[in-house]
Short mmCIF file of C-alpha atoms and ligand atoms in Angstrom, two decimals:
data_model
loop_
_atom_site.label_atom_id
_atom_site.label_comp_id
_atom_site.label_asym_id
_atom_site.label_seq_id
_atom_site.Cartn_x
_atom_site.Cartn_y
_atom_site.Cartn_z
CA UNK A 17 122.42 112.72 78.40
CA UNK A 18 124.86 115.54 79.11
CA UNK A 19 127.82 116.63 77.03
CA UNK A 20 130.53 113.98 77.16
CA UNK A 21 133.13 116.58 78.12
CA UNK A 22 131.49 117.16 81.48
CA UNK A 23 132.15 113.79 83.08
CA UNK A 24 135.65 114.15 84.45
CA UNK A 25 135.64 117.90 85.14
CA UNK A 26 136.10 119.74 88.39
CA UNK A 27 134.89 123.36 88.32
CA UNK A 28 136.27 126.41 90.06
CA UNK A 29 133.80 129.15 90.96
CA UNK A 30 135.30 132.61 90.48
CA UNK A 31 133.74 135.69 92.05
CA UNK A 32 135.36 138.08 89.56
CA UNK A 33 135.51 141.25 91.67
CA UNK A 34 137.57 139.41 94.30
CA UNK A 35 139.85 137.18 92.29
CA UNK A 36 142.71 139.19 90.83
CA UNK A 37 143.01 142.88 89.99
CA UNK A 38 145.18 143.31 86.89
CA UNK A 39 144.93 147.11 86.52
CA UNK A 40 145.33 148.37 90.07
CA UNK A 41 141.85 149.84 90.54
CA UNK A 42 141.18 147.72 93.62
CA UNK A 43 138.73 145.35 91.96
CA UNK A 44 139.20 142.05 90.16
CA UNK A 45 138.77 141.81 86.37
CA UNK A 46 138.78 139.49 83.38
CA UNK A 47 142.43 140.10 82.58
CA UNK A 48 143.12 139.12 86.19
CA UNK A 49 141.44 135.77 85.58
CA UNK A 50 143.55 135.30 82.44
CA UNK A 51 146.70 135.90 84.52
CA UNK A 52 145.64 133.21 86.94
CA UNK A 53 144.60 130.53 84.45
CA UNK A 54 147.87 128.68 84.88
CA UNK A 55 147.23 128.41 88.60
CA UNK A 56 143.73 127.13 87.90
CA UNK A 57 145.08 124.60 85.44
CA UNK A 58 147.84 123.46 87.79
CA UNK A 59 145.29 122.84 90.51
CA UNK A 60 143.56 120.46 88.09
CA UNK A 61 140.42 122.53 87.62
CA UNK A 62 139.06 121.97 84.13
CA UNK A 63 136.12 124.33 84.21
CA UNK A 64 135.29 127.72 85.66
CA UNK A 65 132.00 129.35 86.57
CA UNK A 66 132.26 133.13 86.78
CA UNK A 67 129.62 135.08 88.73
CA UNK A 68 127.92 137.82 86.65
CA UNK A 69 130.19 139.97 84.51
CA UNK A 70 127.55 142.06 82.73
CA UNK A 71 127.05 145.80 82.94
CA UNK A 72 125.32 146.59 86.21
CA UNK A 73 125.02 149.23 88.94
CA UNK A 74 126.14 146.42 91.29
CA UNK A 75 123.37 146.76 93.82
CA UNK A 76 123.45 142.98 94.10
CA UNK A 77 127.00 142.18 93.02
CA UNK A 78 126.05 142.10 89.33
CA UNK A 79 122.84 140.08 89.72
CA UNK A 80 121.13 143.33 88.73
CA UNK A 81 121.94 143.58 85.05
CA UNK A 82 121.49 146.66 82.87
CA UNK A 83 122.91 145.24 79.64
CA UNK A 84 123.11 141.48 79.09
CA UNK A 85 125.20 141.95 75.96
CA UNK A 86 128.01 143.95 77.51
CA UNK A 87 130.80 143.19 79.97
CA UNK A 88 130.81 145.63 82.90
CA UNK A 89 133.58 148.18 82.26
CA UNK A 90 135.12 147.45 85.65
CA UNK A 91 135.81 143.90 84.43
CA UNK A 92 136.95 144.87 80.93
CA UNK A 93 135.35 144.55 77.52
CA UNK A 94 133.60 141.91 75.44
CA UNK A 95 136.94 141.47 73.63
CA UNK A 96 138.54 140.66 76.98
CA UNK A 97 135.93 137.96 77.46
CA UNK A 98 136.73 136.54 74.04
CA UNK A 99 140.42 136.48 74.94
CA UNK A 100 139.64 134.80 78.22
CA UNK A 101 137.59 132.15 76.42
CA UNK A 102 140.44 131.55 73.96
CA UNK A 103 142.99 131.25 76.75
CA UNK A 104 140.70 128.79 78.52
CA UNK A 105 140.34 126.75 75.37
CA UNK A 106 144.12 126.54 74.98
CA UNK A 107 144.29 125.00 78.44
CA UNK A 108 141.21 122.80 78.01
CA UNK A 109 139.30 124.73 80.65
CA UNK A 110 135.56 125.10 80.01
CA UNK A 111 133.97 128.39 80.92
CA UNK A 112 130.43 128.93 82.09
CA UNK A 113 128.80 132.29 82.72
CA UNK A 114 126.14 133.26 85.21
CA UNK A 115 122.82 133.77 83.50
CA UNK A 116 120.57 136.06 85.48
CA UNK A 117 117.45 134.86 83.72
CA UNK A 118 114.71 136.00 86.06
CA UNK A 119 115.20 139.75 86.45
CA UNK A 120 117.18 142.83 85.49
CA UNK A 121 118.10 146.00 87.31
CA UNK A 122 115.51 148.78 87.47
CA UNK A 123 118.24 150.79 85.68
CA UNK A 124 117.96 148.54 82.62
CA UNK A 125 116.60 150.34 79.53
CA UNK A 126 113.96 147.61 79.13
CA UNK A 127 112.59 148.40 82.55
CA UNK A 128 112.68 152.15 81.99
CA UNK A 129 110.58 151.65 78.83
CA UNK A 130 108.31 149.26 80.69
CA UNK A 131 107.69 151.93 83.36
CA UNK A 132 106.46 154.49 80.81
CA UNK A 133 102.85 155.60 80.74
CA UNK A 134 102.48 155.02 76.97
CA UNK A 135 102.26 151.36 75.95
CA UNK A 136 105.34 150.14 74.09
CA UNK A 137 107.08 146.90 73.17
CA UNK A 138 108.55 146.59 76.69
CA UNK A 139 105.31 147.20 78.62
CA UNK A 140 104.85 143.47 79.21
CA UNK A 141 108.56 142.60 79.51
CA UNK A 142 108.04 142.72 83.29
CA UNK A 143 105.18 141.66 85.52
CA UNK A 144 102.91 144.56 86.50
CA UNK A 145 99.55 144.77 88.20
CA UNK A 146 97.00 147.09 86.59
CA UNK A 147 96.78 149.58 89.41
CA UNK A 148 99.20 150.95 91.96
CA UNK A 149 96.55 150.05 94.56
CA UNK A 150 96.75 146.37 93.59
CA UNK A 151 99.86 145.08 95.33
CA UNK A 152 99.69 141.66 93.74
CA UNK A 153 99.02 140.14 97.12
CA UNK A 154 99.53 136.38 97.19
CA UNK A 155 101.89 136.33 94.20
CA UNK A 156 105.20 137.50 95.68
CA UNK A 157 106.63 140.93 96.48
CA UNK A 158 105.49 143.96 94.49
CA UNK A 159 106.69 147.55 94.45
CA UNK A 160 104.34 150.47 93.85
CA UNK A 161 104.77 154.20 93.38
CA UNK A 162 107.99 154.10 91.39
CA UNK A 163 106.71 154.81 87.86
CA UNK A 164 104.50 157.06 85.77
CA UNK A 165 102.80 153.87 84.64
CA UNK A 166 99.92 152.86 86.88
CA UNK A 167 100.61 149.55 88.61
CA UNK A 168 103.05 147.73 90.85
CA UNK A 169 105.91 145.70 89.47
CA UNK A 170 106.89 142.30 90.81
CA UNK A 171 110.35 142.09 92.36
CA UNK A 172 112.27 138.86 92.10
CA UNK A 173 114.78 139.52 94.85
CA UNK A 174 115.74 143.01 96.05
CA UNK A 175 113.40 145.90 95.23
CA UNK A 176 115.58 147.00 92.29
CA UNK A 177 115.40 143.57 90.60
CA UNK A 178 112.09 143.52 88.70
CA UNK A 179 110.88 140.09 87.55
CA UNK A 180 111.01 139.47 83.82
CA UNK A 181 107.73 138.25 82.40
CA UNK A 182 107.84 134.67 81.14
CA UNK A 183 104.16 134.31 82.00
CA UNK A 184 102.00 132.49 84.54
CA UNK A 185 101.09 128.83 84.36
CA UNK A 186 97.77 129.26 86.15
CA UNK A 187 96.06 132.56 85.40
CA UNK A 188 94.00 133.97 88.24
CA UNK A 189 94.09 137.74 87.68
CA UNK A 190 93.58 139.85 84.60
CA UNK A 191 97.11 141.31 84.80
CA UNK A 192 98.68 137.85 84.58
CA UNK A 193 99.72 136.75 81.10
CA UNK A 194 99.86 133.12 79.94
CA UNK A 195 103.21 131.57 79.02
CA UNK A 196 102.29 131.53 75.35
CA UNK A 197 101.37 135.22 75.22
CA UNK A 198 103.45 136.75 72.39
CA UNK A 199 105.11 139.20 74.82
CA UNK A 200 106.15 136.37 77.17
CA UNK A 201 107.53 134.46 74.21
CA UNK A 202 109.55 137.57 73.35
CA UNK A 203 111.09 137.54 76.83
CA UNK A 204 111.96 133.87 76.35
CA UNK A 205 113.41 134.43 72.89
CA UNK A 206 115.53 137.32 74.14
CA UNK A 207 116.97 134.99 76.78
CA UNK A 208 117.89 132.47 74.09
CA UNK A 209 119.48 135.25 72.06
CA UNK A 210 121.58 136.29 75.06
CA UNK A 211 122.75 132.71 75.58
CA UNK A 212 123.69 132.29 71.93
CA UNK A 213 125.50 135.60 71.96
CA UNK A 214 127.87 134.52 74.75
CA UNK A 215 128.31 131.02 73.36
CA UNK A 216 129.29 132.77 70.13
CA UNK A 217 132.02 134.59 72.06
CA UNK A 218 133.28 131.34 73.55
CA UNK A 219 131.15 130.42 76.59
CA UNK A 220 130.56 126.69 77.09
CA UNK A 221 127.38 127.07 79.09
CA UNK A 222 125.64 128.83 81.95
CA UNK A 223 124.91 128.62 85.62
CA UNK A 224 121.32 129.81 85.76
CA UNK A 225 120.36 132.07 88.61
CA UNK A 226 117.06 131.23 90.39
CA UNK A 227 116.30 128.78 87.59
CA UNK A 228 113.12 127.40 89.16
CA UNK A 229 111.28 130.66 89.44
CA UNK A 230 110.78 132.09 85.97
CA UNK A 231 107.22 130.91 85.43
CA UNK A 232 104.89 132.26 88.07
CA UNK A 233 102.02 130.45 89.77
CA UNK A 234 103.36 127.09 88.65
CA UNK A 235 103.17 124.92 91.78
CA UNK A 236 103.59 121.63 89.92
CA UNK A 237 106.59 123.03 87.98
CA UNK A 238 104.94 122.08 84.70
CA UNK A 239 105.44 125.45 83.02
CA UNK A 240 109.05 125.87 84.08
CA UNK A 241 110.00 122.43 82.76
CA UNK A 242 108.42 123.25 79.43
CA UNK A 243 110.23 126.59 79.28
CA UNK A 244 113.70 125.22 80.02
CA UNK A 245 113.34 122.22 77.74
CA UNK A 246 112.50 124.58 74.93
CA UNK A 247 115.35 126.99 75.72
CA UNK A 248 117.83 124.12 75.93
CA UNK A 249 116.70 122.58 72.65
CA UNK A 250 117.01 125.93 70.89
CA UNK A 251 120.47 126.53 72.32
CA UNK A 252 121.57 123.00 71.39
CA UNK A 253 120.64 123.56 67.76
CA UNK A 254 123.57 125.93 67.46
CA UNK A 255 125.71 124.86 70.41
CA UNK A 256 125.17 121.12 70.93
CA UNK A 257 127.99 120.94 73.48
CA UNK A 258 126.71 123.76 75.70
CA UNK A 259 125.67 122.87 79.24
CA UNK A 260 123.24 124.33 81.75
CA UNK A 261 123.77 124.26 85.49
CA UNK A 262 120.93 125.31 87.75
CA UNK A 263 120.58 127.14 90.98
CA UNK A 264 117.48 125.11 91.80
CA UNK A 265 118.46 122.70 94.58
CA UNK A 266 115.89 120.11 93.62
CA UNK A 267 117.62 117.83 91.10
CA UNK A 268 114.53 115.77 90.26
CA UNK A 269 112.83 118.86 88.82
CA UNK A 270 115.95 120.56 87.48
CA UNK A 271 117.27 117.58 85.52
CA UNK A 272 113.77 116.83 84.20
CA UNK A 273 113.79 120.42 82.91
CA UNK A 274 116.86 119.72 80.80
CA UNK A 275 119.58 120.97 83.13
CA UNK A 276 122.83 119.03 82.98
CA UNK A 277 123.77 119.76 86.58
CA UNK A 278 121.83 120.98 89.58
CA UNK A 279 123.40 122.32 92.76
CA UNK A 280 122.09 121.06 96.03
CA UNK A 281 122.55 124.01 98.35
CA UNK A 282 120.91 125.61 101.36
CA UNK A 283 117.30 125.79 100.24
CA UNK A 284 114.45 123.41 99.24
CA UNK A 285 116.39 120.40 100.52
CA UNK A 286 118.12 119.85 103.87
CA UNK A 287 120.80 117.64 102.32
CA UNK A 288 123.48 120.31 101.97
CA UNK A 289 122.87 121.75 105.40
CA UNK A 290 123.01 118.34 107.07
CA UNK A 291 126.53 117.95 105.70
CA UNK A 292 127.97 121.34 106.43
CA UNK A 293 125.76 123.75 108.31
CA UNK A 294 122.89 122.05 110.02
CA UNK A 295 121.89 121.57 113.60
CA UNK A 296 119.24 118.96 114.24
CA UNK A 297 115.85 120.54 114.62
CA UNK A 298 116.90 123.75 112.92
CA UNK A 299 115.09 125.18 109.98
CA UNK A 300 117.17 124.45 106.83
CA UNK A 301 117.42 128.17 106.13
CA UNK A 302 119.04 128.89 109.49
CA UNK A 303 122.69 129.81 109.59
CA UNK A 304 124.75 127.71 111.93
CA UNK A 305 126.56 124.43 111.50
CA UNK A 306 126.33 122.79 114.93
CA UNK A 307 125.55 119.14 114.28
CA UNK A 308 126.38 118.97 110.62
CA UNK A 309 128.02 115.69 109.59
CA UNK A 310 131.35 117.32 108.68
CA UNK A 311 132.16 118.50 112.15
CA UNK A 312 134.71 117.12 114.57
CA UNK A 313 132.02 116.82 117.27
CA UNK A 314 130.88 113.75 115.37
CA UNK A 315 127.22 114.39 116.11
CA UNK A 316 125.91 114.54 112.57
CA UNK A 317 123.70 111.97 110.93
CA UNK A 318 124.68 110.96 107.41
CA UNK A 319 121.24 109.37 106.97
CA UNK A 320 119.69 112.80 107.00
CA UNK A 321 121.78 113.60 103.95
CA UNK A 322 121.40 110.23 102.26
CA UNK A 323 117.61 110.08 102.54
CA UNK A 324 117.26 113.06 100.24
CA UNK A 325 120.43 112.63 98.23
CA UNK A 326 119.70 109.04 97.19
CA UNK A 327 116.14 109.87 96.24
CA UNK A 328 117.35 112.61 93.90
CA UNK A 329 120.44 110.75 92.74
CA UNK A 330 118.49 107.62 91.78
CA UNK A 331 115.86 109.64 89.97
CA UNK A 332 118.36 111.65 87.92
CA UNK A 333 121.54 109.60 87.47
CA UNK A 334 120.81 108.58 83.89
CA UNK A 335 119.98 112.07 82.72
CA UNK A 336 122.16 114.56 84.56
CA UNK A 337 124.31 115.29 87.57
CA UNK A 338 124.10 116.63 91.08
CA UNK A 339 126.72 119.05 92.31
CA UNK A 340 127.56 119.42 95.99
CA UNK A 341 129.63 122.63 95.92
CA UNK A 342 132.25 123.48 98.54
CA UNK A 343 130.41 126.77 98.94
CA UNK A 344 129.45 129.81 96.94
CA UNK A 345 129.08 133.57 97.21
CA UNK A 346 125.78 133.19 99.10
CA UNK A 347 126.92 130.73 101.77
CA UNK A 348 129.19 131.14 104.79
CA UNK A 349 132.54 129.69 103.79
CA UNK A 350 133.03 125.99 104.44
CA UNK A 351 135.95 126.93 106.73
CA UNK A 352 133.54 128.50 109.22
CA UNK A 353 133.77 126.38 112.36
CA UNK A 354 136.33 124.04 110.78
CA UNK A 355 140.11 123.78 110.87
CA UNK A 356 142.39 122.51 108.10
CA UNK A 357 142.05 118.91 109.23
CA UNK A 358 138.27 119.12 109.12
CA UNK A 359 138.48 120.69 105.68
CA UNK A 360 140.74 117.99 104.25
CA UNK A 361 138.18 115.34 105.20
CA UNK A 362 135.35 117.43 103.74
CA UNK A 363 137.27 117.76 100.45
CA UNK A 364 137.96 114.02 100.35
CA UNK A 365 134.19 113.61 100.30
CA UNK A 366 133.40 116.49 97.92
CA UNK A 367 135.93 115.30 95.35
CA UNK A 368 134.90 111.63 95.36
CA UNK A 369 131.12 111.86 95.21
CA UNK A 370 129.19 111.36 91.95
CA UNK A 371 128.30 114.42 89.88
CA UNK A 372 130.33 117.53 89.28
CA UNK A 373 132.39 119.15 92.04
CA UNK A 374 132.41 122.95 92.16
CA UNK A 375 134.99 124.58 94.41
CA UNK A 376 134.47 128.19 95.44
CA UNK A 377 137.59 130.34 94.98
CA UNK A 378 139.66 130.43 98.15
CA UNK A 379 138.07 127.31 99.66
CA UNK A 380 141.06 125.34 98.38
CA UNK A 381 143.20 127.27 100.86
CA UNK A 382 140.58 127.44 103.60
CA UNK A 383 139.99 131.19 103.33
CA UNK A 384 138.00 132.46 106.26
CA UNK A 385 134.46 133.71 106.45
CA UNK A 386 135.01 137.26 107.71
CA UNK A 387 132.44 138.07 110.37
CA UNK A 388 130.61 141.40 110.71
CA UNK A 389 131.69 143.18 107.56
CA UNK A 390 129.53 146.10 106.45
CA UNK A 391 127.42 144.97 103.53
CA UNK A 392 129.01 145.53 100.13
CA UNK A 393 127.05 145.45 96.89
CA UNK A 394 124.02 143.82 98.46
CA UNK A 395 126.08 141.13 100.17
CA UNK A 396 124.86 141.60 103.77
CA UNK A 397 125.86 138.48 105.72
CA UNK A 398 127.20 137.02 102.45
CA UNK A 399 129.89 139.71 102.27
CA UNK A 400 132.22 137.73 104.55
CA UNK A 401 132.48 134.97 101.93
CA UNK A 402 133.39 137.40 99.16
CA UNK A 403 136.68 138.96 100.30
CA UNK A 404 139.68 139.16 97.95
CA UNK A 405 141.66 136.05 97.10
CA UNK A 406 144.84 135.65 99.14
CA UNK A 407 147.65 134.95 96.70
CA UNK A 408 150.84 135.76 98.61
CA UNK A 409 152.28 137.92 101.38
CA UNK A 410 152.77 141.10 99.31
CA UNK A 411 150.49 144.15 99.50
CA UNK A 412 146.79 143.20 99.73
CA UNK A 413 147.87 139.56 99.79
CA UNK A 414 148.83 139.88 96.14
CA UNK A 415 145.25 140.61 95.05
CA UNK A 416 145.79 144.22 93.98
CA UNK A 417 148.37 146.97 94.07
CA UNK A 418 145.71 149.58 94.85
CA UNK A 419 145.86 151.50 98.12
CA UNK A 420 142.26 150.65 98.74
CA UNK A 421 140.52 147.47 97.63
CA UNK A 422 136.75 147.36 97.10
CA UNK A 423 136.40 144.92 100.00
CA UNK A 424 138.99 144.53 102.74
CA UNK A 425 141.58 141.79 102.32
CA UNK A 426 141.91 139.40 105.27
CA UNK A 427 145.11 140.70 106.84
CA UNK A 428 144.78 138.83 110.12
CA UNK A 429 147.91 137.16 111.44
CA UNK A 430 146.81 133.65 110.44
CA UNK A 431 145.44 134.61 107.02
CA UNK A 432 146.75 131.93 104.71
CA UNK A 433 147.92 132.34 101.10
CA UNK A 434 148.26 130.31 97.95
CA UNK A 435 152.02 130.86 97.89
CA UNK A 436 152.51 129.55 101.41
CA UNK A 437 150.39 126.47 100.77
CA UNK A 438 152.00 125.68 97.43
CA UNK A 439 155.27 125.25 99.30
CA UNK A 440 153.85 122.88 101.91
CA UNK A 441 153.24 119.33 100.70
CA UNK A 442 150.82 118.73 103.48
CA UNK A 443 148.73 121.87 102.95
CA UNK A 444 145.03 121.94 102.23
CA UNK A 445 145.80 123.26 98.73
CA UNK A 446 148.04 120.30 97.96
CA UNK A 447 145.52 117.87 99.45
CA UNK A 448 142.83 119.32 97.18
CA UNK A 449 145.15 119.23 94.18
CA UNK A 450 146.04 115.61 94.87
CA UNK A 451 142.38 114.58 95.25
CA UNK A 452 141.49 116.30 91.98
CA UNK A 453 144.28 114.43 90.23
CA UNK A 454 143.07 111.12 91.64
CA UNK A 455 139.55 111.89 90.48
CA UNK A 456 140.77 112.74 87.00
CA UNK A 457 142.81 109.53 86.68
CA UNK A 458 140.09 107.13 87.86
CA UNK A 459 136.88 106.83 85.87
CA UNK A 460 135.19 105.26 88.92
CA UNK A 461 135.28 108.73 90.48
CA UNK A 462 133.89 110.60 87.50
CA UNK A 463 130.45 112.14 87.45
CA UNK A 464 128.70 108.99 86.28
CA UNK A 465 130.75 106.30 88.06
CA UNK A 466 128.55 103.97 90.15
CA UNK A 467 127.77 104.88 93.76
CA UNK A 468 126.95 102.48 96.55
CA UNK A 469 126.74 103.12 100.28
CA UNK A 470 128.77 100.57 102.25
CA UNK A 471 128.53 101.90 105.80
CA UNK A 472 126.76 104.81 107.45
CA UNK A 473 127.70 106.76 110.58
CA UNK A 474 131.35 107.65 111.32
CA UNK A 475 133.20 106.73 109.16
CA UNK A 476 130.88 107.00 106.20
CA UNK A 477 132.00 104.48 103.59
CA UNK A 478 130.98 104.25 99.95
CA UNK A 479 132.07 102.60 96.75
CA UNK A 480 132.45 104.16 93.34
CA UNK A 481 132.67 101.91 90.29
CA UNK A 482 133.91 102.61 86.79
CA UNK A 483 134.89 100.59 83.73
CA UNK A 484 138.44 100.18 84.93
CA UNK A 485 138.23 99.98 88.72
CA UNK A 486 136.26 100.08 91.95
CA UNK A 487 137.23 102.57 94.59
CA UNK A 488 136.33 102.68 98.27
CA UNK A 489 136.15 105.99 100.08
CA UNK A 490 135.83 106.22 103.86
CA UNK A 491 135.63 109.56 105.65
CA UNK A 492 135.71 110.14 109.38
CA UNK A 493 135.22 113.87 110.11
CA UNK A 494 134.80 113.07 113.80
CA UNK A 495 137.24 113.46 116.69
CA UNK A 496 136.36 109.91 117.72
CA UNK A 497 138.33 106.90 116.62
CA UNK A 498 136.74 103.90 114.97
CA UNK A 499 137.93 100.57 113.69
CA UNK A 500 136.08 98.93 110.82
CA UNK A 501 136.45 95.96 108.49
CA UNK A 502 136.32 97.10 104.91
CA UNK A 503 136.58 95.47 101.47
CA UNK A 504 140.06 94.37 100.36
CA UNK A 505 142.61 97.11 99.92
CA UNK A 506 144.44 96.73 96.58
CA UNK A 507 146.11 100.11 96.24
CA UNK A 508 145.82 103.17 98.45
CA UNK A 509 145.28 106.34 96.42
CA UNK A 510 145.05 108.85 99.28
CA UNK A 511 144.87 108.69 103.04
CA UNK A 512 144.97 110.79 106.17
CA UNK A 513 145.35 109.62 109.73
CA UNK A 514 144.36 105.97 109.19
CA UNK A 515 146.17 102.79 110.24
CA UNK A 516 145.86 99.34 108.75
CA UNK A 517 145.22 96.76 111.48
CA UNK A 518 144.84 93.13 110.35
CA UNK A 519 141.72 92.92 108.23
CA UNK A 520 140.50 96.27 109.46
CA UNK A 521 141.31 99.93 109.22
CA UNK A 522 141.62 102.17 112.24
CA UNK A 523 140.30 105.66 111.71
CA UNK A 524 141.93 108.17 113.97
CA UNK A 525 140.36 111.58 114.34
CA UNK A 526 139.63 113.50 111.15
CA UNK A 527 140.75 110.78 108.82
CA UNK A 528 139.99 109.37 105.42
CA UNK A 529 141.15 106.77 102.96
CA UNK A 530 140.58 106.42 99.23
CA UNK A 531 141.67 103.06 97.82
CA UNK A 532 141.21 100.69 94.96
CA UNK A 533 139.51 97.42 95.78
CA UNK A 534 138.90 94.27 93.74
CA UNK A 535 136.65 94.98 90.81
CA UNK A 536 134.10 92.16 91.39
C1 NOJ B 628 121.03 133.97 93.60
C2 NOJ B 628 122.42 134.53 93.55
O1 NOJ B 628 123.34 133.50 93.79
C3 NOJ B 628 122.47 135.63 94.58
O2 NOJ B 628 123.77 136.05 94.83
C4 NOJ B 628 121.59 136.74 94.10
O3 NOJ B 628 121.56 137.76 95.09
C5 NOJ B 628 120.16 136.26 93.85
N1 NOJ B 628 120.12 135.00 93.17
C6 NOJ B 628 119.39 137.25 93.03
O4 NOJ B 628 119.84 137.23 91.69
#
C-alpha cells in the first residue's frame, strides 16, 4: 500500500514558467514558487507537482530534457531546488517532480553520442533501425536523415523527442533489443539514478510522463509492469516514503505496475471526458464539452463515468489511488464553457471523491482558457491553459514586473485575481479552500475512505465512510431543480443553493450539499 502520508493530501499542480516570476525576466522560477508557498499552504494544499524543471531547449515546455541532473537556468539552480524542498518541508508540503522517463531532447548529449557513426556506450540508449531506409513501419513514428549514423530513430512525441531504449517485450526485428539487454538495463538504471538524485535533494516522488509507453511492442503491458515494479522497489530501498504518480489513465494497469496514484484524464478511458468535456457519440480524444455531466444543460450521464470509474476503483482501491485532476497543462481549462457556479459544483465533486485531488494552478480562481494564442514552446492548442497566474491587479496581474512576459497575461476586463477572490467570502477560491479544509478534517473524505453510489442522474449522490463518520455528497450541476429524499442529515459541512424540505432536499440549479449522516 502507498505511503501513509498520501491519504489526506490535496495537490497543487504548478506550471513553473507561469506561476510567479521572482527576478523580473518575464518567466516564472523556483524562487517564485518559494515566495508563494504561504499562499499554497493557506489554501490547504499539502503537496505540489511541478512540471519539468530540468535543463531543456523548451521545444515542448521542458518535456524535452537535455540534462536530467540540472535545473534549467531560467528556473534557477539545483541549490534553489534544495531550498524549495526545505521550505516545503517546513510547511509540511510534499513536492513531486515531473519525470520525463520516455525520451530526451535531440540536443541531449546522450542523443548526440547515439547519433555518431562510431559505436559507443550511447549507441543503444535510443531506439534506432539499422538503415535510414527502414522507417520502423508498424512500431510508431521514426525520423530518418538527421544523423551520420545509418538508421532512423524512434520519436516518442514531437520529432525532437527521441525515445529512450528500455527494450521491446516482443522482438520482431533485428534492430529491436530485449528488455534484459545490458544496454536497456543501463537506460533503466540511469532512470533510477536520476530519481534517487532528486529524492536526495528533497523530492518526495514523481509524476511520470507517458508512464505506460516505455517498453515497446508490449500489448499485454507485461514488460512495463515488470519495469516499473523493479524501478519502484529500487527507489524504495533508499526512499521508502517516495511516491509515484502516473500519466497512464488506466488505473488497473498503472497501480498493478506499482504506481501509488494514476490520473484518469482524456485518453484511454472516456471517464474524464464524460465528466468535463464529452459530448455523447464523440471520440474521447475530441475537444469539446457539450454533454459532459458537469454542465448546466444537465444532459450528461453519470453512468458513463461510473461504468469505467467503478471498474478501475474496485480493482485498485486496496493498492493505490485514482486521481481526477481539475485539469492540467495539456487540457483546456475546466472553466471553458463553465461559469463560477458551475465550477463550484465541479469542485465539490473533485474534492470529495476517493483518491488524491490535483488542482491545476489557476483553476482555484477559474482562470480562463485563452482561445487562439500562437503556440508557445510546443503548446499549440494547450497554450491557452498555460498563461501566467493572476495574482492581483498590478502590472501583469502581479505575475512579473517585466515589460514583456513569455506568454501574455489575461488582461481582459473580467480577468479574475487571487487578491480579489481572497476578499470575497463567496468566491470560487474561498469555496475551494473551504472544501479542502472539510476534506482534511474528515477521514471519510480521505483517499481511502469508503465510496458508495446512492443515486445516479441529477443530483448525483454518494456516500463516503471513514473510521469517525459517514458523509453524504450530492451534486447537481444542472440548471434543473430536483427534490430528493436522502439519508438523515446530522450536520451540514458545506452547501450551495439547496433547501431542506421535510424529509427531502430541494436542489436548485447548480447546487450541492456535503453533510454528515448517521454512521450505521
Ligand atoms: C505528456 C505531457 O504532459 C505533455 O505536456 C508532453 O508534451 C508529452 N507528454 C511529451 O512529453
